[in-house]
Amino acid sequence: DAGITQSPRHKVTETGTPVTLRCHQTENHRYMYWYRQDPGHGLRLIHYSYGVKDTDKGEVSDGYSVSRSKTEDFLLTLESATSSQTSVYFCAIQGGDVNTEAFFGQGTRLTVV
Amino acid sequence: SQKIEQNSEALNIQEGKTATLTCNYTNYSPAYLQWYRQDPGRGPVFLLLIRENEKEKRKERLKVTFDTTLKQSLFHITASQPADSATYLCAGNNNDMRFGAGTRLTVKP
């Protein structure tokens, strides 16, 4: 199995609080992605990174920020969580270019109450 | 806006038949298309990748096609088995990787 872990696996938080999800890889892969998955919507891209300190927005980036200060870690932050951000979040890694398969983490189930 | 769409939310077929799943893209020209399988409660798992200059790729019982004129990819599972029941996702790659909503396949014995 590819070395990718997400933490935490489950989290319940209150509306208005900041939340940070972590994705950690041991594969030295260049690309890292954050997705959210909701019923009927499949995987929607939030933000992605193509190198240290190189990030870009995806389809549903409003309300989210990311940081990648080193190759192995990609952090997703909800500055002020809202109930609409209740979802399952997946991180993915991909090798030297986009011509390679991606590996996914186990997912983080986030509930905002 | 750029879209990748999988037309069927669900597909039910009989064991032994060929399952055919469709992926269409609009306002988008992916250099590669990938297909993934996702089981409940798990992350997606890679199945096949096809480049825009390739017409067809095969792996065991799986076949994928890429038609840049129709802006469409077809994913086939031949001799389907109940163990093939899962959600199948297509993804387009340029600088990022975007997914369709997925098709939930059920293979009945």
PDB file of C-alpha atoms in Angstrom:
ATOM      1  CA  ASP A   1       0.000   0.000   0.000  1.00  0.00           C
ATOM      2  CA  ALA A   2       1.147   3.506  -0.799  1.00  0.00           C
ATOM      3  CA  GLY A   3       2.315   5.438   2.219  1.00  0.00           C
ATOM      4  CA  ILE A   4      -0.428   7.984   2.716  1.00  0.00           C
ATOM      5  CA  THR A   5      -2.235   8.676   5.967  1.00  0.00           C
ATOM      6  CA  GLN A   6      -4.911  11.159   6.934  1.00  0.00           C
ATOM      7  CA  SER A   7      -5.531  12.482  10.408  1.00  0.00           C
ATOM      8  CA  PRO A   8      -7.825  12.604  12.167  1.00  0.00           C
ATOM      9  CA  ARG A   9     -10.054   9.853  10.787  1.00  0.00           C
ATOM     10  CA  HIS A  10     -13.149  11.245  12.442  1.00  0.00           C
ATOM     11  CA  LYS A  11     -13.899  14.660  13.869  1.00  0.00           C
ATOM     12  CA  VAL A  12     -16.936  16.442  15.238  1.00  0.00           C
ATOM     13  CA  THR A  13     -16.637  20.189  15.587  1.00  0.00           C
ATOM     14  CA  GLU A  14     -18.846  23.162  16.240  1.00  0.00           C
ATOM     15  CA  THR A  15     -19.891  25.770  13.724  1.00  0.00           C
ATOM     16  CA  GLY A  16     -17.473  28.670  13.598  1.00  0.00           C
ATOM     17  CA  THR A  17     -14.428  26.823  14.879  1.00  0.00           C
ATOM     18  CA  PRO A  18     -11.249  26.367  12.821  1.00  0.00           C
ATOM     19  CA  VAL A  19     -10.364  22.836  11.763  1.00  0.00           C
ATOM     20  CA  THR A  20      -7.187  21.465  10.209  1.00  0.00           C
ATOM     21  CA  LEU A  21      -6.937  18.111   8.473  1.00  0.00           C
ATOM     22  CA  ARG A  22      -3.559  16.591   7.764  1.00  0.00           C
ATOM     23  CA  CYS A  23      -2.377  14.429   4.884  1.00  0.00           C
ATOM     24  CA  HIS A  24       1.013  12.798   5.265  1.00  0.00           C
ATOM     25  CA  GLN A  25       2.886  10.801   2.616  1.00  0.00           C
ATOM     26  CA  THR A  26       6.081   8.789   2.640  1.00  0.00           C
ATOM     27  CA  GLU A  27       6.304   8.337  -1.157  1.00  0.00           C
ATOM     28  CA  ASN A  28       7.957  11.658  -2.048  1.00  0.00           C
ATOM     29  CA  HIS A  29       5.226  12.232  -4.641  1.00  0.00           C
ATOM     30  CA  ARG A  30       4.983  15.649  -6.230  1.00  0.00           C
ATOM     31  CA  TYR A  31       1.226  16.093  -6.493  1.00  0.00           C
ATOM     32  CA  MET A  32      -1.168  16.139  -3.550  1.00  0.00           C
ATOM     33  CA  TYR A  33      -4.909  16.728  -3.651  1.00  0.00           C
ATOM     34  CA  TRP A  34      -7.766  17.376  -1.252  1.00  0.00           C
ATOM     35  CA  TYR A  35     -11.291  16.280  -2.192  1.00  0.00           C
ATOM     36  CA  ARG A  36     -14.620  16.217  -0.488  1.00  0.00           C
ATOM     37  CA  GLN A  37     -17.164  13.516  -1.202  1.00  0.00           C
ATOM     38  CA  ASP A  38     -20.899  13.986  -0.726  1.00  0.00           C
ATOM     39  CA  PRO A  39     -23.791  11.803  -1.896  1.00  0.00           C
ATOM     40  CA  GLY A  40     -24.639  12.498  -5.516  1.00  0.00           C
ATOM     41  CA  HIS A  41     -21.545  14.627  -6.116  1.00  0.00           C
ATOM     42  CA  GLY A  42     -18.711  12.169  -6.288  1.00  0.00           C
ATOM     43  CA  LEU A  43     -15.272  13.558  -5.496  1.00  0.00           C
ATOM     44  CA  ARG A  44     -14.963  17.321  -5.802  1.00  0.00           C
ATOM     45  CA  LEU A  45     -11.545  18.917  -5.894  1.00  0.00           C
ATOM     46  CA  ILE A  46     -10.937  21.508  -3.172  1.00  0.00           C
ATOM     47  CA  HIS A  47      -7.248  22.407  -3.589  1.00  0.00           C
ATOM     48  CA  TYR A  48      -4.183  20.736  -4.972  1.00  0.00           C
ATOM     49  CA  SER A  49      -0.424  21.111  -4.788  1.00  0.00           C
ATOM     50  CA  TYR A  50       2.237  20.478  -7.416  1.00  0.00           C
ATOM     51  CA  GLY A  51       5.199  21.075  -5.143  1.00  0.00           C
ATOM     52  CA  VAL A  52       6.334  22.639  -1.892  1.00  0.00           C
ATOM     53  CA  LYS A  53       4.565  25.982  -1.478  1.00  0.00           C
ATOM     54  CA  ASP A  54       2.915  25.547  -4.895  1.00  0.00           C
ATOM     55  CA  THR A  55      -0.845  25.211  -4.542  1.00  0.00           C
ATOM     56  CA  ASP A  56      -3.914  26.035  -6.594  1.00  0.00           C
ATOM     57  CA  LYS A  57      -7.671  26.132  -6.198  1.00  0.00           C
ATOM     58  CA  GLY A  58     -10.003  23.422  -7.310  1.00  0.00           C
ATOM     59  CA  GLU A  59     -13.744  23.361  -8.000  1.00  0.00           C
ATOM     60  CA  VAL A  60     -14.990  24.045  -4.460  1.00  0.00           C
ATOM     61  CA  SER A  61     -12.273  26.046  -2.713  1.00  0.00           C
ATOM     62  CA  ASP A  62     -14.405  28.676  -0.956  1.00  0.00           C
ATOM     63  CA  GLY A  63     -14.060  28.401   2.814  1.00  0.00           C
ATOM     64  CA  TYR A  64     -10.908  26.276   2.597  1.00  0.00           C
ATOM     65  CA  SER A  65      -7.200  27.037   2.618  1.00  0.00           C
ATOM     66  CA  VAL A  66      -4.185  24.768   2.267  1.00  0.00           C
ATOM     67  CA  SER A  67      -0.501  24.772   3.002  1.00  0.00           C
ATOM     68  CA  ARG A  68       2.393  22.634   1.905  1.00  0.00           C
ATOM     69  CA  SER A  69       5.603  23.625   3.649  1.00  0.00           C
ATOM     70  CA  LYS A  70       7.303  20.285   3.010  1.00  0.00           C
ATOM     71  CA  THR A  71       6.889  17.510   0.475  1.00  0.00           C
ATOM     72  CA  GLU A  72       5.319  15.013   2.822  1.00  0.00           C
ATOM     73  CA  ASP A  73       2.569  17.117   4.397  1.00  0.00           C
ATOM     74  CA  PHE A  74      -0.475  18.820   2.885  1.00  0.00           C
ATOM     75  CA  LEU A  75      -2.769  20.572   5.343  1.00  0.00           C
ATOM     76  CA  LEU A  76      -6.384  21.535   4.712  1.00  0.00           C
ATOM     77  CA  THR A  77      -7.853  24.242   6.951  1.00  0.00           C
ATOM     78  CA  LEU A  78     -11.448  25.238   7.395  1.00  0.00           C
ATOM     79  CA  GLU A  79     -11.062  28.743   8.803  1.00  0.00           C
ATOM     80  CA  SER A  80     -14.563  28.836  10.291  1.00  0.00           C
ATOM     81  CA  ALA A  81     -16.400  25.562   9.893  1.00  0.00           C
ATOM     82  CA  THR A  82     -20.000  25.572   8.634  1.00  0.00           C
ATOM     83  CA  SER A  83     -22.575  22.783   8.524  1.00  0.00           C
ATOM     84  CA  SER A  84     -22.263  22.691   4.719  1.00  0.00           C
ATOM     85  CA  GLN A  85     -18.692  21.489   5.186  1.00  0.00           C
ATOM     86  CA  THR A  86     -19.868  18.297   6.841  1.00  0.00           C
ATOM     87  CA  SER A  87     -18.455  15.694   4.495  1.00  0.00           C
ATOM     88  CA  VAL A  88     -15.914  12.947   3.956  1.00  0.00           C
ATOM     89  CA  TYR A  89     -12.555  14.379   2.960  1.00  0.00           C
ATOM     90  CA  PHE A  90     -10.020  12.428   0.923  1.00  0.00           C
ATOM     91  CA  CYS A  91      -6.407  13.206   0.271  1.00  0.00           C
ATOM     92  CA  ALA A  92      -4.613  11.786  -2.783  1.00  0.00           C
ATOM     93  CA  ILE A  93      -1.011  11.692  -3.966  1.00  0.00           C
ATOM     94  CA  GLN A  94       0.333  11.327  -7.465  1.00  0.00           C
ATOM     95  CA  GLY A  95       3.866  10.840  -8.772  1.00  0.00           C
ATOM     96  CA  GLY A  96       6.176  12.879 -10.958  1.00  0.00           C
ATOM     97  CA  ASP A  97       3.554  13.933 -13.456  1.00  0.00           C
ATOM     98  CA  VAL A  98      -0.139  13.462 -14.001  1.00  0.00           C
ATOM     99  CA  ASN A  99       0.559  10.414 -16.168  1.00  0.00           C
ATOM    100  CA  THR A 100       0.555   8.154 -13.163  1.00  0.00           C
ATOM    101  CA  GLU A 101      -1.980   6.574 -10.896  1.00  0.00           C
ATOM    102  CA  ALA A 102      -3.101   8.361  -7.781  1.00  0.00           C
ATOM    103  CA  PHE A 103      -3.241   6.827  -4.311  1.00  0.00           C
ATOM    104  CA  PHE A 104      -5.874   7.812  -1.810  1.00  0.00           C
ATOM    105  CA  GLY A 105      -5.927   8.047   1.947  1.00  0.00           C
ATOM    106  CA  GLN A 106      -8.552   6.383   4.111  1.00  0.00           C
ATOM    107  CA  GLY A 107     -10.650   9.508   4.363  1.00  0.00           C
ATOM    108  CA  THR A 108     -11.655  11.826   7.213  1.00  0.00           C
ATOM    109  CA  ARG A 109     -15.270  12.037   8.246  1.00  0.00           C
ATOM    110  CA  LEU A 110     -15.942  15.575   9.447  1.00  0.00           C
ATOM    111  CA  THR A 111     -19.192  16.565  11.110  1.00  0.00           C
ATOM    112  CA  VAL A 112     -19.914  20.237  11.826  1.00  0.00           C
ATOM    113  CA  VAL A 113     -22.721  20.701  14.372  1.00  0.00           C
TER     114      VAL A 113
ATOM    115  CA  SER B   1     -17.099  25.419 -16.591  1.00  0.00           C
ATOM    116  CA  GLN B   2     -15.037  22.273 -16.935  1.00  0.00           C
ATOM    117  CA  LYS B   3     -17.112  19.179 -16.363  1.00  0.00           C
ATOM    118  CA  ILE B   4     -16.642  15.462 -16.212  1.00  0.00           C
ATOM    119  CA  GLU B   5     -19.930  13.624 -16.181  1.00  0.00           C
ATOM    120  CA  GLN B   6     -20.912  10.038 -15.691  1.00  0.00           C
ATOM    121  CA  ASN B   7     -24.386   9.745 -17.077  1.00  0.00           C
ATOM    122  CA  SER B   8     -25.630   6.808 -15.079  1.00  0.00           C
ATOM    123  CA  GLU B   9     -25.877   7.061 -11.335  1.00  0.00           C
ATOM    124  CA  ALA B  10     -26.554   3.331 -11.077  1.00  0.00           C
ATOM    125  CA  LEU B  11     -26.289   0.295 -13.334  1.00  0.00           C
ATOM    126  CA  ASN B  12     -27.667  -3.180 -12.591  1.00  0.00           C
ATOM    127  CA  ILE B  13     -26.605  -6.161 -14.678  1.00  0.00           C
ATOM    128  CA  GLN B  14     -26.677  -9.933 -14.519  1.00  0.00           C
ATOM    129  CA  GLU B  15     -23.589 -11.947 -13.683  1.00  0.00           C
ATOM    130  CA  GLY B  16     -21.634 -12.934 -16.780  1.00  0.00           C
ATOM    131  CA  LYS B  17     -22.767  -9.957 -18.845  1.00  0.00           C
ATOM    132  CA  THR B  18     -20.603  -7.023 -19.919  1.00  0.00           C
ATOM    133  CA  ALA B  19     -20.975  -3.804 -17.958  1.00  0.00           C
ATOM    134  CA  THR B  20     -20.409  -0.601 -19.918  1.00  0.00           C
ATOM    135  CA  LEU B  21     -19.960   2.702 -18.069  1.00  0.00           C
ATOM    136  CA  THR B  22     -19.784   6.098 -19.765  1.00  0.00           C
ATOM    137  CA  CYS B  23     -17.746   9.199 -18.945  1.00  0.00           C
ATOM    138  CA  ASN B  24     -18.189  12.459 -20.875  1.00  0.00           C
ATOM    139  CA  TYR B  25     -16.295  15.730 -20.533  1.00  0.00           C
ATOM    140  CA  THR B  26     -17.183  19.282 -21.582  1.00  0.00           C
ATOM    141  CA  ASN B  27     -15.189  22.535 -21.753  1.00  0.00           C
ATOM    142  CA  TYR B  28     -12.202  20.397 -20.947  1.00  0.00           C
ATOM    143  CA  SER B  29      -9.455  18.555 -22.799  1.00  0.00           C
ATOM    144  CA  PRO B  30      -7.843  16.100 -20.424  1.00  0.00           C
ATOM    145  CA  ALA B  31      -4.501  14.691 -21.492  1.00  0.00           C
ATOM    146  CA  TYR B  32      -5.343  11.489 -19.639  1.00  0.00           C
ATOM    147  CA  LEU B  33      -8.391   9.768 -18.303  1.00  0.00           C
ATOM    148  CA  GLN B  34      -8.275   7.389 -15.380  1.00  0.00           C
ATOM    149  CA  TRP B  35     -10.797   4.962 -13.932  1.00  0.00           C
ATOM    150  CA  TYR B  36     -11.051   4.103 -10.248  1.00  0.00           C
ATOM    151  CA  ARG B  37     -13.078   1.693  -8.165  1.00  0.00           C
ATOM    152  CA  GLN B  38     -14.480   2.715  -4.796  1.00  0.00           C
ATOM    153  CA  ASP B  39     -15.989   0.399  -2.218  1.00  0.00           C
ATOM    154  CA  PRO B  40     -18.170   1.717   0.636  1.00  0.00           C
ATOM    155  CA  GLY B  41     -16.164   3.408   3.366  1.00  0.00           C
ATOM    156  CA  ARG B  42     -12.917   3.225   1.405  1.00  0.00           C
ATOM    157  CA  GLY B  43     -10.855   5.524  -0.775  1.00  0.00           C
ATOM    158  CA  PRO B  44     -10.824   5.041  -4.563  1.00  0.00           C
ATOM    159  CA  VAL B  45      -8.408   2.502  -6.040  1.00  0.00           C
ATOM    160  CA  PHE B  46      -6.784   2.957  -9.452  1.00  0.00           C
ATOM    161  CA  LEU B  47      -7.803   0.613 -12.280  1.00  0.00           C
ATOM    162  CA  LEU B  48      -6.716   1.941 -15.677  1.00  0.00           C
ATOM    163  CA  LEU B  49      -5.222   5.031 -17.336  1.00  0.00           C
ATOM    164  CA  ILE B  50      -5.569   5.981 -21.007  1.00  0.00           C
ATOM    165  CA  ARG B  51      -3.858   8.833 -22.834  1.00  0.00           C
ATOM    166  CA  GLU B  52      -5.553  11.087 -25.350  1.00  0.00           C
ATOM    167  CA  ASN B  53      -3.554   9.568 -28.226  1.00  0.00           C
ATOM    168  CA  GLU B  54      -4.600   6.035 -27.282  1.00  0.00           C
ATOM    169  CA  LYS B  55      -7.846   4.546 -28.517  1.00  0.00           C
ATOM    170  CA  GLU B  56      -8.091   1.562 -26.201  1.00  0.00           C
ATOM    171  CA  LYS B  57      -6.450  -0.028 -23.168  1.00  0.00           C
ATOM    172  CA  ARG B  58      -7.028  -3.460 -21.659  1.00  0.00           C
ATOM    173  CA  LYS B  59      -6.249  -5.128 -18.358  1.00  0.00           C
ATOM    174  CA  GLU B  60      -7.609  -8.595 -17.713  1.00  0.00           C
ATOM    175  CA  ARG B  61     -11.433  -8.267 -17.875  1.00  0.00           C
ATOM    176  CA  LEU B  62     -11.301  -4.470 -18.074  1.00  0.00           C
ATOM    177  CA  LYS B  63     -11.246  -2.333 -21.209  1.00  0.00           C
ATOM    178  CA  VAL B  64     -11.295   1.435 -21.556  1.00  0.00           C
ATOM    179  CA  THR B  65     -11.637   3.580 -24.669  1.00  0.00           C
ATOM    180  CA  PHE B  66     -10.966   7.275 -25.232  1.00  0.00           C
ATOM    181  CA  ASP B  67     -12.721   9.124 -28.055  1.00  0.00           C
ATOM    182  CA  THR B  68     -11.547  12.748 -28.231  1.00  0.00           C
ATOM    183  CA  THR B  69     -14.034  13.513 -31.019  1.00  0.00           C
ATOM    184  CA  LEU B  70     -17.009  12.463 -28.923  1.00  0.00           C
ATOM    185  CA  LYS B  71     -15.284  13.702 -25.751  1.00  0.00           C
ATOM    186  CA  GLN B  72     -16.084  10.382 -24.164  1.00  0.00           C
ATOM    187  CA  SER B  73     -14.530   7.396 -22.448  1.00  0.00           C
ATOM    188  CA  LEU B  74     -16.194   4.006 -22.133  1.00  0.00           C
ATOM    189  CA  PHE B  75     -15.254   1.512 -19.427  1.00  0.00           C
ATOM    190  CA  HIS B  76     -16.146  -2.139 -19.918  1.00  0.00           C
ATOM    191  CA  ILE B  77     -16.076  -5.056 -17.499  1.00  0.00           C
ATOM    192  CA  THR B  78     -16.516  -8.346 -19.323  1.00  0.00           C
ATOM    193  CA  ALA B  79     -17.801 -11.553 -17.720  1.00  0.00           C
ATOM    194  CA  SER B  80     -18.954  -9.503 -14.736  1.00  0.00           C
ATOM    195  CA  GLN B  81     -19.075 -11.034 -11.260  1.00  0.00           C
ATOM    196  CA  PRO B  82     -20.894 -10.035  -8.062  1.00  0.00           C
ATOM    197  CA  ALA B  83     -17.467  -9.061  -6.665  1.00  0.00           C
ATOM    198  CA  ASP B  84     -17.330  -6.318  -9.323  1.00  0.00           C
ATOM    199  CA  SER B  85     -20.169  -4.511  -7.556  1.00  0.00           C
ATOM    200  CA  ALA B  86     -18.811  -1.111  -6.508  1.00  0.00           C
ATOM    201  CA  THR B  87     -18.827   2.532  -7.538  1.00  0.00           C
ATOM    202  CA  TYR B  88     -16.662   3.348 -10.532  1.00  0.00           C
ATOM    203  CA  LEU B  89     -15.249   6.828 -11.004  1.00  0.00           C
ATOM    204  CA  CYS B  90     -13.618   8.424 -14.013  1.00  0.00           C
ATOM    205  CA  ALA B  91     -11.080  11.215 -13.628  1.00  0.00           C
ATOM    206  CA  GLY B  92      -9.551  13.651 -16.089  1.00  0.00           C
ATOM    207  CA  ASN B  93      -5.972  14.869 -15.757  1.00  0.00           C
ATOM    208  CA  ASN B  94      -4.407  18.062 -16.992  1.00  0.00           C
ATOM    209  CA  ASN B  95      -2.671  20.029 -14.280  1.00  0.00           C
ATOM    210  CA  ASP B  96      -5.176  18.798 -11.744  1.00  0.00           C
ATOM    211  CA  MET B  97      -7.344  15.703 -11.388  1.00  0.00           C
ATOM    212  CA  ARG B  98     -11.121  16.037 -11.522  1.00  0.00           C
ATOM    213  CA  PHE B  99     -13.684  13.308 -11.049  1.00  0.00           C
ATOM    214  CA  GLY B 100     -17.127  12.489 -12.300  1.00  0.00           C
ATOM    215  CA  ALA B 101     -19.883  11.702  -9.808  1.00  0.00           C
ATOM    216  CA  GLY B 102     -19.448   7.954 -10.255  1.00  0.00           C
ATOM    217  CA  THR B 103     -21.628   5.042 -11.354  1.00  0.00           C
ATOM    218  CA  ARG B 104     -22.742   2.469  -8.793  1.00  0.00           C
ATOM    219  CA  LEU B 105     -22.563  -0.934 -10.440  1.00  0.00           C
ATOM    220  CA  THR B 106     -24.495  -3.903  -9.040  1.00  0.00           C
ATOM    221  CA  VAL B 107     -23.871  -7.329 -10.533  1.00  0.00           C
ATOM    222  CA  LYS B 108     -26.613  -9.793  -9.620  1.00  0.00           C
ATOM    223  CA  PRO B 109     -25.965 -13.541  -9.398  1.00  0.00           C
TER     224      PRO B 109
END
